[in-house]
Structures are given as C-alpha cells and as structure tokens.
C-alpha cells in the first residue's frame, strides 16, 4: 500500500514538473519554437536575394543610407545593416535573422496566450498556448514576412506588438506598464505600418480586464502619443505621412474595400489560386462549415466567460484585418501575404480555442489539431519551394554575368517577374550588378516575363527559327543583319542592338539558355 502511494505521488510530481516547464517563461519553450522555426524554413535557409532586396542592400549596406523620402521603415533597414556587418552578403545570415524573428514571435504568442487565459485551469492554458503557438509557427499564408528579406518588416512589427501585449499582462506597475506598451507600439511602427491599429486591439482587452473608463482614456493618451511622435518623425524624415503606397490605398473606393474584405477573409484560410470560381466555392464552403460548427457547439460551452473570450478573439481578428483590407491581398499568388502576419496572431488564437473548449472528444481534438498542422505545413513548404525557385533564377542570372571573364555585353530576354508571388526581378537588376562590382550597362534586361504570360506555356519556352528571324515567345523577335548585328524587338518595339561579341540569354521557364547563333 505504501508503495502504491509513493508511485502515485511520483506520478503527480512528474505531471506538476512537466506543467511547470511549459508554464514558466524558461528556455525550453523558447528553444522549442525557434528550433521548429528553423526546421520548417530549412529549405530556404540559403535562399539568394531577389528583386527589391538588391535595391535596399545597396542603399543600406553600400551607400549607408537609412532614411529616404517616401518611406519610413528604419528598424527594418537597421537590422539589414546589422546582418551585413555580421556576415557580409551571405544570404544565410539574413535568412537566419528572419527565421529567428518568426520563432520568437511564436514564443511571445505562446506567452501571451498563457496570460490571456490566466483565469482558466492550467491544463486549458497549456493546450491553448501550445496549440496556438504551433499553429502560428506553421501558418502558411503569411510566410512572405519570413522568407523574403524585406518582408521582415511585418514580422518585426508583430514582434514588438506581441511584446507590448506581454508587457500589458506581466508588468504590475501601472505607469511603467503604459510607457512600456506605448514604447513597443512606437518601435513596431518603425518596422512596418501593419500594426498601426494596435490601439484598437488593446481597447477590447482593457475592457476584458475590467479597466475603468478613466484608465482606458489614459491608455489611449499614451498610445496616441506614441503614434503622434511616429507620424511627426515620419513626416520630417520621409516628407510624407503615408507614402505613395499609402496614398494609393487610402484613395481606393468603397467598392474596392468590399472586394478586398472578401479576398482577405478567403485568404486567411485558403491558398491563392488562378481559378476564381474554385476559390469562391471553397470560401463559401469554409464559411458554411465554420458557421455550422459554431452553431452546433458554441451553445455547449457552459461557461459564459469562455463564450465571451471566443467572441473577443474574433473581434480582434476583424480589427487586425483592417490594414490588409485597405491595402489589398492577392488571391492569385502569395504576393502581399506579409499583410496577414499580424492578423494571423488572432486567427491562430481563435482556431486554437476550438479544440480546447468546443471539441469534447479527446480523439477528435487530436485529429483536428493534426489535420490543421498538416494542412499548414503542406502549403508552407509549397510556398517555400516557390521562393527557392525564385532565388535560383535570380542567382543564375547574376552568376551568368559575374562568371563571364571576357566581360562582354550580355542581353537577357524573358527575365521572370515572379514565380507564384515570389519575386525575382521586378526591381533591382542594376543594383544587383553594382553590388557585385559589375558595370550595370554591361547587362541589359530586354524584357520581363509576367506570371500571366508565363502561365500560357505548359512547358519550356522554345524559340521558333526562320530564315529571317528568331522568335522567342511570347513577343520577342531577333533579326540579324549582314554585319552580324542583332536587332532585338519586344512587343514590336526595338529594345536593343547587339554587336558580334555580345551574348544573348533567355529564360525558358526552367533555366537560362544562350542563343549562340545570335551572340557570336
């Protein structure tokens, strides 16, 4: 009998010990989330730079310019300079920073979830925080903020917003707590504008904490003060409050905002697709399933506080989606997915709430969580593959120029703009060459292949030869004269004239190919 009591006591202490590991802000949860983040993004750890990356790298790392007219994201630029000082132009350094920030965000969300549910029992806290953290870590429709060098602005802004929420729950001194949260809000805005609605997120949380109206007004004062200082500095340094992007978005009409609202709602759950009809059908199906599930199970939650918490999380999700609705989200590719990074915090909290409180069967809880995680990881790795392909194209083009010791003039045809939303060279081609010590006039982009043009071809793009010319789909024609000069036309306009020693390459949708007959 004594032995049985000892065994029971031992089991109890083991359970308490395991819960203590998970509930205390120790090293193990931090290591778990950051290590998993690196594991998920291992395929793109050595991904090369693309497009706008080259413009910013040249400006920040070579010209040492942080503040420019029209844009104000100094925190992101400073982090890029720090990475450069640490490891030069090694892509692994820059990519590791992005992946690390994502892992830290998952950990901070994990801690925020514990504080959000501190009135629940410990088991509910652990499940809710753990499930939410891993849902966020694997969420596939915001990974532009993780994979793309310049996408880090969104993840860094989210990091300081999550840190602000954590300070809100953990700092006891009221005055210091307000200053800390407002300070985090101010810093987040220096990274990216997606968290500008943070005060609207905090107000419902203040009401949930039963703060008095006077205190809520005081909180608003501190947050508005942080926003005001940011806007003043932004205007003085960049010369604008909203920038060209912001002015364009704010000038959009009501019809566009309504359209964007539907797009954002669909893209929170669904991958991008060219098939609008399919995407619309899947969106209607998802919404119908969610409504049916909530109508069947919401009433089963006996505790009124738990019901209010779910409604609160849905409200926070709606508030955080204001910026994506204003800016717009692509439904055809992963372009602009970084705008969903901050909203995904509350989406994952709402989804993480479901298996903890709405699903009673332990077996169904496990099936639900595994299904969502598998769904996330599948589309996450598919997005990673697109960015990997884009970086390989970028590296191939730059390496072609750098590896040619004869230093001829090189012409590039059909440079891809993007690969399923993963940028290649929409901008920054000349900057990439200058960064690597090459004369940008020696490499000439003849034309850029858009995604829609590329998708018209089932396989490789094959040149069509005739006695008089060479046609490279979709719209480039090469004509050679008797002196072996080559005239390159794109969309019926003369784009370049090559000499006998010049070289011409074209992108066939898989690799770069040379055109010997016209380059020698």
Short mmCIF file of C-alpha atoms in Angstrom, two decimals:
data_model
loop_
_atom_site.label_atom_id
_atom_site.label_comp_id
_atom_site.label_asym_id
_atom_site.label_seq_id
_atom_site.Cartn_x
_atom_site.Cartn_y
_atom_site.Cartn_z
CA UNK A 1 0.00 0.00 0.00
CA UNK A 2 2.86 2.38 0.83
CA UNK A 3 4.49 1.56 -2.49
CA UNK A 4 1.31 2.49 -4.33
CA UNK A 5 1.14 5.84 -2.54
CA UNK A 6 4.75 6.54 -3.45
CA UNK A 7 4.08 5.70 -7.10
CA UNK A 8 1.03 7.94 -7.16
CA UNK A 9 2.95 10.74 -5.53
CA UNK A 10 5.80 10.34 -8.04
CA UNK A 11 3.41 10.47 -11.00
CA UNK A 12 1.77 13.57 -9.54
CA UNK A 13 5.10 15.37 -9.11
CA UNK A 14 6.14 14.45 -12.64
CA UNK A 15 2.94 15.98 -14.02
CA UNK A 16 3.41 19.11 -11.95
CA UNK A 17 7.04 19.30 -13.09
CA UNK A 18 6.06 18.96 -16.76
CA UNK A 19 3.44 21.67 -16.40
CA UNK A 20 5.97 23.93 -14.68
CA UNK A 21 8.35 23.55 -17.63
CA UNK A 22 5.59 24.65 -20.02
CA UNK A 23 4.03 27.41 -17.93
CA UNK A 24 7.17 29.22 -16.80
CA UNK A 25 8.92 31.54 -19.30
CA UNK A 26 12.03 29.33 -19.39
CA UNK A 27 14.48 28.25 -22.05
CA UNK A 28 12.73 25.08 -23.19
CA UNK A 29 9.63 26.67 -24.85
CA UNK A 30 11.86 29.34 -26.42
CA UNK A 31 14.22 26.69 -27.80
CA UNK A 32 11.32 24.55 -29.00
CA UNK A 33 9.68 27.33 -31.02
CA UNK A 34 12.89 28.74 -32.51
CA UNK A 35 14.26 25.29 -33.38
CA UNK A 36 10.97 24.32 -35.04
CA UNK A 37 11.00 27.59 -36.96
CA UNK A 38 14.44 26.78 -38.39
CA UNK A 39 13.32 23.24 -39.19
CA UNK A 40 10.26 24.44 -41.13
CA UNK A 41 12.25 27.02 -43.09
CA UNK A 42 15.39 24.93 -43.59
CA UNK A 43 14.70 24.61 -47.37
CA UNK A 44 15.07 28.39 -47.78
CA UNK A 45 17.87 29.00 -45.28
CA UNK A 46 20.40 29.60 -48.08
CA UNK A 47 17.93 31.29 -50.42
CA UNK A 48 19.54 34.03 -52.53
CA UNK A 49 18.38 37.64 -52.71
CA UNK A 50 15.68 38.75 -55.15
CA UNK A 51 14.23 41.90 -56.69
CA UNK A 52 13.84 44.81 -54.22
CA UNK A 53 16.36 43.16 -51.88
CA UNK A 54 19.20 44.39 -54.09
CA UNK A 55 17.98 47.99 -54.06
CA UNK A 56 17.77 48.08 -50.27
CA UNK A 57 21.02 46.15 -49.74
CA UNK A 58 22.89 48.57 -51.97
CA UNK A 59 21.32 51.64 -50.36
CA UNK A 60 21.76 50.49 -46.75
CA UNK A 61 24.95 48.42 -46.82
CA UNK A 62 26.97 50.17 -49.54
CA UNK A 63 25.66 53.73 -49.64
CA UNK A 64 24.90 53.76 -45.88
CA UNK A 65 21.55 55.46 -46.35
CA UNK A 66 18.79 54.57 -43.90
CA UNK A 67 16.36 57.46 -44.22
CA UNK A 68 14.85 58.17 -47.64
CA UNK A 69 11.98 60.22 -48.98
CA UNK A 70 8.65 58.46 -49.31
CA UNK A 71 9.41 55.54 -46.96
CA UNK A 72 9.95 55.28 -43.22
CA UNK A 73 10.92 51.81 -42.04
CA UNK A 74 14.24 52.46 -40.28
CA UNK A 75 14.10 49.47 -37.93
CA UNK A 76 13.97 47.00 -40.81
CA UNK A 77 16.81 48.80 -42.61
CA UNK A 78 18.95 48.92 -39.45
CA UNK A 79 18.52 45.18 -38.97
CA UNK A 80 19.65 44.61 -42.56
CA UNK A 81 22.77 46.71 -41.94
CA UNK A 82 23.43 44.78 -38.72
CA UNK A 83 23.19 41.48 -40.64
CA UNK A 84 25.59 42.81 -43.27
CA UNK A 85 28.14 43.83 -40.64
CA UNK A 86 27.85 40.41 -39.08
CA UNK A 87 28.26 38.24 -42.19
CA UNK A 88 28.70 40.36 -45.29
CA UNK A 89 26.37 39.40 -48.13
CA UNK A 90 25.95 35.79 -47.03
CA UNK A 91 22.24 35.02 -47.55
CA UNK A 92 22.23 32.54 -44.64
CA UNK A 93 22.81 35.39 -42.17
CA UNK A 94 19.87 37.45 -43.42
CA UNK A 95 17.56 34.45 -43.73
CA UNK A 96 18.51 33.17 -40.27
CA UNK A 97 17.52 36.51 -38.77
CA UNK A 98 14.09 36.35 -40.41
CA UNK A 99 13.53 32.78 -39.26
CA UNK A 100 14.68 33.62 -35.73
CA UNK A 101 12.24 36.54 -35.50
CA UNK A 102 9.42 34.20 -36.57
CA UNK A 103 10.35 31.69 -33.87
CA UNK A 104 10.50 34.47 -31.26
CA UNK A 105 7.05 35.66 -32.34
CA UNK A 106 5.64 32.17 -31.86
CA UNK A 107 7.18 32.06 -28.38
CA UNK A 108 5.81 35.50 -27.46
CA UNK A 109 2.37 34.49 -28.69
CA UNK A 110 2.66 31.35 -26.55
CA UNK A 111 3.35 33.54 -23.51
CA UNK A 112 0.56 35.99 -24.37
CA UNK A 113 -1.89 33.08 -24.64
CA UNK A 114 -0.97 31.96 -21.13
CA UNK A 115 -1.67 35.44 -19.78
CA UNK A 116 -4.85 35.75 -21.81
CA UNK A 117 -6.15 32.53 -20.25
CA UNK A 118 -4.75 33.01 -16.76
CA UNK A 119 -8.24 32.63 -15.24
CA UNK A 120 -8.55 29.15 -16.81
CA UNK A 121 -7.16 25.97 -15.30
CA UNK A 122 -3.53 25.11 -16.07
CA UNK A 123 -4.38 22.30 -18.48
CA UNK A 124 -6.50 24.61 -20.63
CA UNK A 125 -3.74 27.20 -20.55
CA UNK A 126 -1.09 24.74 -21.73
CA UNK A 127 -3.20 23.33 -24.55
CA UNK A 128 -4.41 26.71 -25.74
CA UNK A 129 -0.96 28.33 -25.68
CA UNK A 130 0.85 25.34 -27.18
CA UNK A 131 -1.65 24.74 -29.99
CA UNK A 132 -1.85 28.44 -30.85
CA UNK A 133 1.94 28.82 -30.89
CA UNK A 134 2.43 25.94 -33.31
CA UNK A 135 -0.50 26.98 -35.49
CA UNK A 136 1.15 30.39 -35.85
CA UNK A 137 4.56 28.85 -36.47
CA UNK A 138 3.26 26.68 -39.31
CA UNK A 139 0.67 29.11 -40.70
CA UNK A 140 1.37 29.16 -44.46
CA UNK A 141 -0.31 32.33 -45.67
CA UNK A 142 1.96 34.90 -44.08
CA UNK A 143 5.35 33.40 -44.92
CA UNK A 144 6.31 36.26 -47.24
CA UNK A 145 7.18 38.01 -43.96
CA UNK A 146 9.59 35.19 -43.10
CA UNK A 147 11.07 34.12 -46.44
CA UNK A 148 11.51 37.48 -48.15
CA UNK A 149 14.34 39.67 -46.87
CA UNK A 150 12.23 42.85 -46.93
CA UNK A 151 9.21 41.02 -45.55
CA UNK A 152 10.89 41.09 -42.14
CA UNK A 153 9.35 44.50 -41.50
CA UNK A 154 5.96 42.84 -40.92
CA UNK A 155 7.36 40.18 -38.58
CA UNK A 156 9.44 42.71 -36.63
CA UNK A 157 6.42 45.00 -36.22
CA UNK A 158 4.46 41.99 -34.95
CA UNK A 159 7.28 41.09 -32.54
CA UNK A 160 7.09 44.44 -30.75
CA UNK A 161 3.29 44.34 -30.76
CA UNK A 162 3.35 40.91 -29.10
CA UNK A 163 5.97 42.18 -26.67
CA UNK A 164 3.64 45.08 -25.89
CA UNK A 165 0.77 42.66 -25.19
CA UNK A 166 3.05 40.60 -22.95
CA UNK A 167 4.09 43.74 -21.03
CA UNK A 168 0.41 44.63 -20.71
CA UNK A 169 -0.23 41.37 -18.89
CA UNK A 170 3.02 40.95 -16.93
CA UNK A 171 4.14 44.41 -15.74
CA UNK A 172 2.46 45.29 -12.44
CA UNK A 173 3.33 48.97 -12.08
CA UNK A 174 0.52 50.84 -13.95
CA UNK A 175 2.57 53.84 -15.12
CA UNK A 176 5.55 51.76 -16.23
CA UNK A 177 3.21 49.31 -17.94
CA UNK A 178 1.63 52.07 -20.03
CA UNK A 179 5.01 53.51 -21.02
CA UNK A 180 6.35 50.05 -21.92
CA UNK A 181 3.36 49.15 -24.10
CA UNK A 182 3.32 52.57 -25.82
CA UNK A 183 7.08 52.28 -26.38
CA UNK A 184 6.67 48.88 -28.03
CA UNK A 185 3.90 50.30 -30.23
CA UNK A 186 6.16 53.18 -31.28
CA UNK A 187 9.03 50.82 -32.12
CA UNK A 188 6.76 48.47 -34.08
CA UNK A 189 5.70 51.33 -36.35
CA UNK A 190 9.36 51.94 -37.21
CA UNK A 191 9.45 48.47 -38.75
CA UNK A 192 6.20 48.32 -40.73
CA UNK A 193 2.80 50.02 -40.80
CA UNK A 194 0.71 46.85 -40.44
CA UNK A 195 0.40 47.26 -36.65
CA UNK A 196 -0.84 50.85 -36.69
CA UNK A 197 -4.23 49.58 -35.48
CA UNK A 198 -2.67 48.14 -32.29
CA UNK A 199 -4.57 50.61 -30.01
CA UNK A 200 -7.87 49.28 -31.39
CA UNK A 201 -6.70 45.78 -30.48
CA UNK A 202 -5.75 46.79 -26.97
CA UNK A 203 -9.01 48.57 -26.07
CA UNK A 204 -11.16 45.37 -26.07
CA UNK A 205 -8.51 43.69 -23.94
CA UNK A 206 -8.68 46.59 -21.49
CA UNK A 207 -12.44 46.17 -21.29
CA UNK A 208 -11.97 42.41 -20.72
CA UNK A 209 -9.65 43.26 -17.81
CA UNK A 210 -12.43 45.48 -16.41
CA UNK A 211 -10.37 48.65 -16.57
CA UNK A 212 -12.24 51.79 -15.61
CA UNK A 213 -13.18 54.28 -18.30
CA UNK A 214 -10.72 56.80 -16.88
CA UNK A 215 -7.88 54.29 -17.18
CA UNK A 216 -8.88 53.36 -20.72
CA UNK A 217 -8.73 57.04 -21.70
CA UNK A 218 -5.28 57.26 -20.12
CA UNK A 219 -4.15 54.24 -22.14
CA UNK A 220 -5.46 55.88 -25.30
CA UNK A 221 -3.48 59.03 -24.48
CA UNK A 222 -0.20 57.09 -24.18
CA UNK A 223 -0.81 55.14 -27.41
CA UNK A 224 -1.88 58.24 -29.35
CA UNK A 225 1.23 59.98 -28.05
CA UNK A 226 3.37 57.15 -29.44
CA UNK A 227 1.57 57.31 -32.77
CA UNK A 228 1.86 61.11 -32.93
CA UNK A 229 5.62 61.06 -32.31
CA UNK A 230 5.97 58.42 -35.03
CA UNK A 231 3.95 60.45 -37.54
CA UNK A 232 5.90 63.65 -36.78
CA UNK A 233 9.25 61.89 -37.24
CA UNK A 234 7.92 60.14 -40.33
CA UNK A 235 6.87 63.43 -41.92
CA UNK A 236 10.10 65.26 -41.02
CA UNK A 237 12.37 62.47 -42.29
CA UNK A 238 10.46 60.98 -45.22
CA UNK A 239 8.44 64.02 -46.25
CA UNK A 240 5.13 62.15 -46.18
CA UNK A 241 2.72 60.63 -43.72
CA UNK A 242 1.52 57.71 -45.82
CA UNK A 243 3.96 57.33 -48.74
CA UNK A 244 2.96 56.62 -52.32
CA UNK A 245 1.58 53.17 -51.40
CA UNK A 246 -0.49 54.50 -48.53
CA UNK A 247 -1.93 57.39 -50.53
CA UNK A 248 -2.94 54.98 -53.29
CA UNK A 249 -4.61 52.58 -50.84
CA UNK A 250 -6.48 55.33 -48.99
CA UNK A 251 -7.76 56.72 -52.28
CA UNK A 252 -9.50 53.44 -53.14
CA UNK A 253 -13.26 53.47 -53.30
CA UNK A 254 -15.78 51.64 -51.15
CA UNK A 255 -16.33 49.01 -53.83
CA UNK A 256 -12.67 48.04 -53.76
CA UNK A 257 -12.66 47.82 -49.96
CA UNK A 258 -15.67 45.49 -50.04
CA UNK A 259 -13.88 43.36 -52.64
CA UNK A 260 -10.72 43.37 -50.52
CA UNK A 261 -12.74 42.32 -47.46
CA UNK A 262 -13.90 39.17 -49.26
CA UNK A 263 -10.36 38.49 -50.51
CA UNK A 264 -8.82 38.84 -47.05
CA UNK A 265 -11.48 36.65 -45.46
CA UNK A 266 -10.83 33.93 -48.03
CA UNK A 267 -7.04 34.16 -47.96
CA UNK A 268 -6.95 33.79 -44.18
CA UNK A 269 -7.90 30.13 -44.71
CA UNK A 270 -7.21 29.29 -48.36
CA UNK A 271 -4.16 29.22 -50.64
CA UNK A 272 -4.05 31.52 -53.67
CA UNK A 273 -5.47 30.18 -56.91
CA UNK A 274 -5.89 31.31 -60.51
CA UNK A 275 -9.30 29.65 -60.53
CA UNK A 276 -11.56 32.31 -59.04
CA UNK A 277 -14.63 30.12 -59.23
CA UNK A 278 -12.90 27.34 -57.29
CA UNK A 279 -11.58 29.79 -54.72
CA UNK A 280 -15.02 31.33 -54.26
CA UNK A 281 -16.63 27.89 -53.88
CA UNK A 282 -14.05 26.82 -51.30
CA UNK A 283 -14.51 30.08 -49.42
CA UNK A 284 -18.29 29.62 -49.25
CA UNK A 285 -17.78 26.01 -48.15
CA UNK A 286 -15.33 27.04 -45.39
CA UNK A 287 -17.61 29.79 -44.10
CA UNK A 288 -20.61 27.44 -44.14
CA UNK A 289 -18.68 24.77 -42.21
CA UNK A 290 -17.48 27.31 -39.64
CA UNK A 291 -20.98 28.70 -39.10
CA UNK A 292 -22.44 25.20 -38.83
CA UNK A 293 -19.77 24.07 -36.39
CA UNK A 294 -20.12 27.14 -34.17
CA UNK A 295 -23.92 26.95 -34.18
CA UNK A 296 -23.74 23.30 -33.08
CA UNK A 297 -21.02 23.64 -30.47
CA UNK A 298 -20.99 27.24 -29.23
CA UNK A 299 -24.05 26.64 -27.05
CA UNK A 300 -22.34 23.64 -25.44
CA UNK A 301 -19.79 25.92 -23.80
CA UNK A 302 -21.45 26.34 -20.45
CA UNK A 303 -19.10 28.93 -19.03
CA UNK A 304 -20.23 32.36 -20.24
CA UNK A 305 -16.69 33.74 -19.87
CA UNK A 306 -15.37 31.16 -22.34
CA UNK A 307 -18.02 32.21 -24.87
CA UNK A 308 -17.09 35.86 -24.47
CA UNK A 309 -13.42 35.02 -24.98
CA UNK A 310 -14.08 33.37 -28.34
CA UNK A 311 -16.18 36.33 -29.49
CA UNK A 312 -13.41 38.66 -28.31
CA UNK A 313 -10.79 36.78 -30.34
CA UNK A 314 -12.98 37.01 -33.44
CA UNK A 315 -13.38 40.74 -32.82
CA UNK A 316 -9.59 41.18 -32.53
CA UNK A 317 -9.16 39.23 -35.76
CA UNK A 318 -11.62 41.55 -37.52
CA UNK A 319 -9.84 44.66 -36.19
CA UNK A 320 -6.40 43.39 -37.20
CA UNK A 321 -7.65 42.78 -40.75
CA UNK A 322 -8.37 46.49 -41.32
CA UNK A 323 -4.92 47.16 -42.85
CA UNK A 324 -5.00 44.16 -45.25
CA UNK A 325 -8.50 45.22 -46.34
CA UNK A 326 -7.22 48.74 -47.08
CA UNK A 327 -4.05 47.59 -48.85
CA UNK A 328 -5.48 44.54 -50.59
CA UNK A 329 -4.34 40.91 -50.81
CA UNK A 330 -3.68 38.85 -53.92
CA UNK A 331 -5.95 35.84 -54.39
CA UNK A 332 -3.89 34.52 -57.31
CA UNK A 333 -0.39 34.37 -55.77
CA UNK A 334 1.30 34.73 -52.39
CA UNK A 335 2.22 38.35 -53.16
CA UNK A 336 1.42 40.70 -50.23
CA UNK A 337 0.90 37.77 -47.82
CA UNK A 338 3.02 39.62 -45.26
CA UNK A 339 -0.01 41.85 -44.61
CA UNK A 340 -1.65 38.82 -42.95
CA UNK A 341 1.18 38.34 -40.46
CA UNK A 342 -0.35 40.38 -37.61
CA UNK A 343 -3.95 39.19 -38.22
CA UNK A 344 -2.72 35.59 -38.17
CA UNK A 345 -1.93 36.06 -34.46
CA UNK A 346 -5.62 36.34 -33.62
CA UNK A 347 -6.71 33.83 -36.25
CA UNK A 348 -4.46 31.21 -34.66
CA UNK A 349 -5.73 32.12 -31.19
CA UNK A 350 -9.33 31.69 -32.35
CA UNK A 351 -8.57 28.36 -34.05
CA UNK A 352 -6.51 27.23 -31.05
CA UNK A 353 -9.52 27.92 -28.84
CA UNK A 354 -11.68 25.38 -30.73
CA UNK A 355 -10.04 22.07 -29.66
CA UNK A 356 -9.64 23.30 -26.08
CA UNK A 357 -13.24 24.36 -25.42
CA UNK A 358 -15.53 23.41 -28.32
CA UNK A 359 -14.44 19.84 -29.05
CA UNK A 360 -15.12 17.48 -26.15
CA UNK A 361 -13.73 14.20 -27.52
CA UNK A 362 -10.01 13.81 -26.89
CA UNK A 363 -9.67 11.78 -30.10
CA UNK A 364 -11.38 14.48 -32.16
CA UNK A 365 -9.20 17.13 -30.54
CA UNK A 366 -6.08 15.29 -31.70
CA UNK A 367 -7.46 14.71 -35.21
CA UNK A 368 -8.46 18.37 -35.54
CA UNK A 369 -5.04 19.71 -34.48
CA UNK A 370 -3.08 17.22 -36.62
CA UNK A 371 -5.22 17.99 -39.67
CA UNK A 372 -4.72 21.76 -39.33
CA UNK A 373 -0.96 21.37 -38.76
CA UNK A 374 -0.59 19.08 -41.79
CA UNK A 375 -2.63 21.49 -43.91
CA UNK A 376 -0.40 24.36 -42.77
CA UNK A 377 2.90 22.57 -43.33
CA UNK A 378 1.90 21.36 -46.81
CA UNK A 379 1.13 24.85 -48.12
CA UNK A 380 4.00 26.40 -46.17
CA UNK A 381 6.54 24.14 -47.86
CA UNK A 382 4.89 24.72 -51.24
CA UNK A 383 5.35 28.46 -50.75
CA UNK A 384 8.94 27.86 -49.64
CA UNK A 385 9.53 25.97 -52.88
CA UNK A 386 8.32 28.95 -54.93
CA UNK A 387 10.72 31.28 -53.13
CA UNK A 388 13.52 28.76 -53.58
CA UNK A 389 12.85 28.66 -57.33
CA UNK A 390 12.76 32.46 -57.50
CA UNK A 391 16.09 32.77 -55.72
CA UNK A 392 17.67 30.18 -58.02
CA UNK A 393 16.58 32.19 -61.05
CA UNK A 394 17.97 35.38 -59.50
CA UNK A 395 21.27 33.68 -58.63
CA UNK A 396 21.53 32.09 -62.09
CA UNK A 397 21.14 35.43 -63.87
CA UNK A 398 23.60 37.27 -61.63
CA UNK A 399 26.10 34.40 -61.72
CA UNK A 400 25.96 34.34 -65.53
CA UNK A 401 27.19 37.92 -65.61
CA UNK A 402 29.79 37.51 -62.88
CA UNK A 403 31.29 34.28 -64.21
CA UNK A 404 31.99 35.60 -67.73
CA UNK A 405 35.62 36.71 -67.68
CA UNK A 406 35.51 38.09 -71.25
CA UNK A 407 33.33 40.93 -69.97
CA UNK A 408 31.02 41.15 -72.99
CA UNK A 409 27.73 42.94 -73.11
CA UNK A 410 25.02 40.47 -72.09
CA UNK A 411 21.36 40.75 -73.01
CA UNK A 412 18.65 38.92 -71.05
CA UNK A 413 15.29 38.04 -72.54
CA UNK A 414 12.19 36.98 -70.59
CA UNK A 415 13.53 37.72 -67.12
CA UNK A 416 10.73 36.41 -64.87
CA UNK A 417 8.94 38.99 -62.77
CA UNK A 418 7.86 36.48 -60.15
CA UNK A 419 7.16 32.81 -59.53
CA UNK A 420 3.72 32.38 -57.94
CA UNK A 421 4.14 35.60 -55.96
CA UNK A 422 7.81 35.02 -55.09
CA UNK A 423 9.63 37.99 -56.59
CA UNK A 424 12.54 37.56 -58.97
CA UNK A 425 13.44 40.81 -60.70
CA UNK A 426 10.55 43.24 -60.72
CA UNK A 427 13.16 45.76 -59.49
CA UNK A 428 16.82 45.86 -58.53
CA UNK A 429 18.56 44.28 -61.54
CA UNK A 430 21.06 47.12 -61.96
CA UNK A 431 21.63 47.35 -58.20
CA UNK A 432 22.45 43.64 -58.06
CA UNK A 433 25.21 44.12 -60.63
CA UNK A 434 26.63 47.22 -58.98
CA UNK A 435 26.71 45.45 -55.61
CA UNK A 436 28.86 42.75 -57.17
CA UNK A 437 31.27 45.18 -58.81
CA UNK A 438 29.89 44.90 -62.34
CA UNK A 439 29.09 47.72 -64.72
CA UNK A 440 25.30 47.74 -64.93
CA UNK A 441 25.50 48.85 -68.57
CA UNK A 442 27.14 45.52 -69.42
CA UNK A 443 23.99 43.55 -68.58
CA UNK A 444 20.83 44.63 -70.34
CA UNK A 445 17.34 43.32 -69.45
CA UNK A 446 15.42 43.30 -72.72
CA UNK A 447 12.02 42.42 -71.27
CA UNK A 448 10.39 40.93 -68.19
CA UNK A 449 8.11 37.90 -68.31
CA UNK A 450 4.98 38.36 -66.22
CA UNK A 451 3.36 35.49 -64.37
CA UNK A 452 0.30 35.58 -66.62
CA UNK A 453 2.47 35.44 -69.74
CA UNK A 454 4.49 32.55 -68.32
CA UNK A 455 1.42 30.52 -67.42
CA UNK A 456 0.32 30.43 -71.06
CA UNK A 457 3.04 27.83 -71.67
CA UNK A 458 2.69 24.25 -70.46
CA UNK A 459 6.42 23.52 -70.58
CA UNK A 460 9.61 25.20 -71.71
CA UNK A 461 9.58 28.27 -73.92
CA UNK A 462 11.10 27.16 -77.24
CA UNK A 463 12.47 29.61 -79.86
CA UNK A 464 10.96 29.45 -83.33
CA UNK A 465 13.55 29.90 -86.08
CA UNK A 466 13.07 31.08 -89.63
CA UNK A 467 15.41 32.25 -92.37
CA UNK A 468 14.86 35.90 -91.50
CA UNK A 469 14.49 35.97 -87.74
CA UNK A 470 14.28 34.14 -84.42
CA UNK A 471 11.05 34.40 -82.44
CA UNK A 472 11.16 33.85 -78.68
CA UNK A 473 7.66 33.64 -77.21
CA UNK A 474 5.71 35.46 -76.06
CA UNK A 475 6.73 38.59 -78.00
CA UNK A 476 10.48 38.92 -78.66
CA UNK A 477 11.90 38.87 -82.20
CA UNK A 478 15.62 38.82 -83.08
CA UNK A 479 16.74 39.90 -86.56
CA UNK A 480 20.35 39.72 -87.69
CA UNK A 481 21.78 41.84 -90.50
CA UNK A 482 24.71 41.15 -92.84
CA UNK A 483 27.22 42.68 -90.41
CA UNK A 484 26.07 40.20 -87.73
CA UNK A 485 24.43 42.86 -85.63
CA UNK A 486 21.28 41.62 -83.94
CA UNK A 487 18.21 43.81 -83.57
CA UNK A 488 16.01 42.76 -80.64
CA UNK A 489 12.35 43.72 -80.72
CA UNK A 490 9.88 43.26 -77.86
CA UNK A 491 6.19 43.98 -78.41
CA UNK A 492 7.07 45.44 -81.83
CA UNK A 493 9.46 47.98 -80.33
CA UNK A 494 13.23 47.99 -80.82
CA UNK A 495 14.78 47.33 -77.42
CA UNK A 496 18.45 46.64 -78.18
CA UNK A 497 21.09 46.23 -80.86
CA UNK A 498 23.89 43.75 -80.15
CA UNK A 499 27.41 43.54 -81.55
CA UNK A 500 29.25 40.47 -82.78
CA UNK A 501 30.91 39.76 -79.42
CA UNK A 502 27.82 40.33 -77.33
CA UNK A 503 25.87 37.47 -75.76
CA UNK A 504 22.15 36.84 -75.50
CA UNK A 505 20.38 34.65 -72.95
CA UNK A 506 16.71 33.89 -72.49
CA UNK A 507 14.73 32.31 -69.68
CA UNK A 508 12.88 29.21 -70.89
CA UNK A 509 10.76 28.92 -67.68
CA UNK A 510 13.26 26.44 -66.20
CA UNK A 511 16.81 27.63 -66.92
CA UNK A 512 18.80 30.29 -68.74
CA UNK A 513 19.76 29.35 -72.28
CA UNK A 514 22.18 31.11 -74.60
CA UNK A 515 21.50 31.90 -78.24
CA UNK A 516 24.82 31.12 -79.96
CA UNK A 517 23.66 31.90 -83.47
CA UNK A 518 22.86 35.47 -82.47
CA UNK A 519 25.55 36.04 -79.85
CA UNK A 520 28.71 35.16 -81.75
#
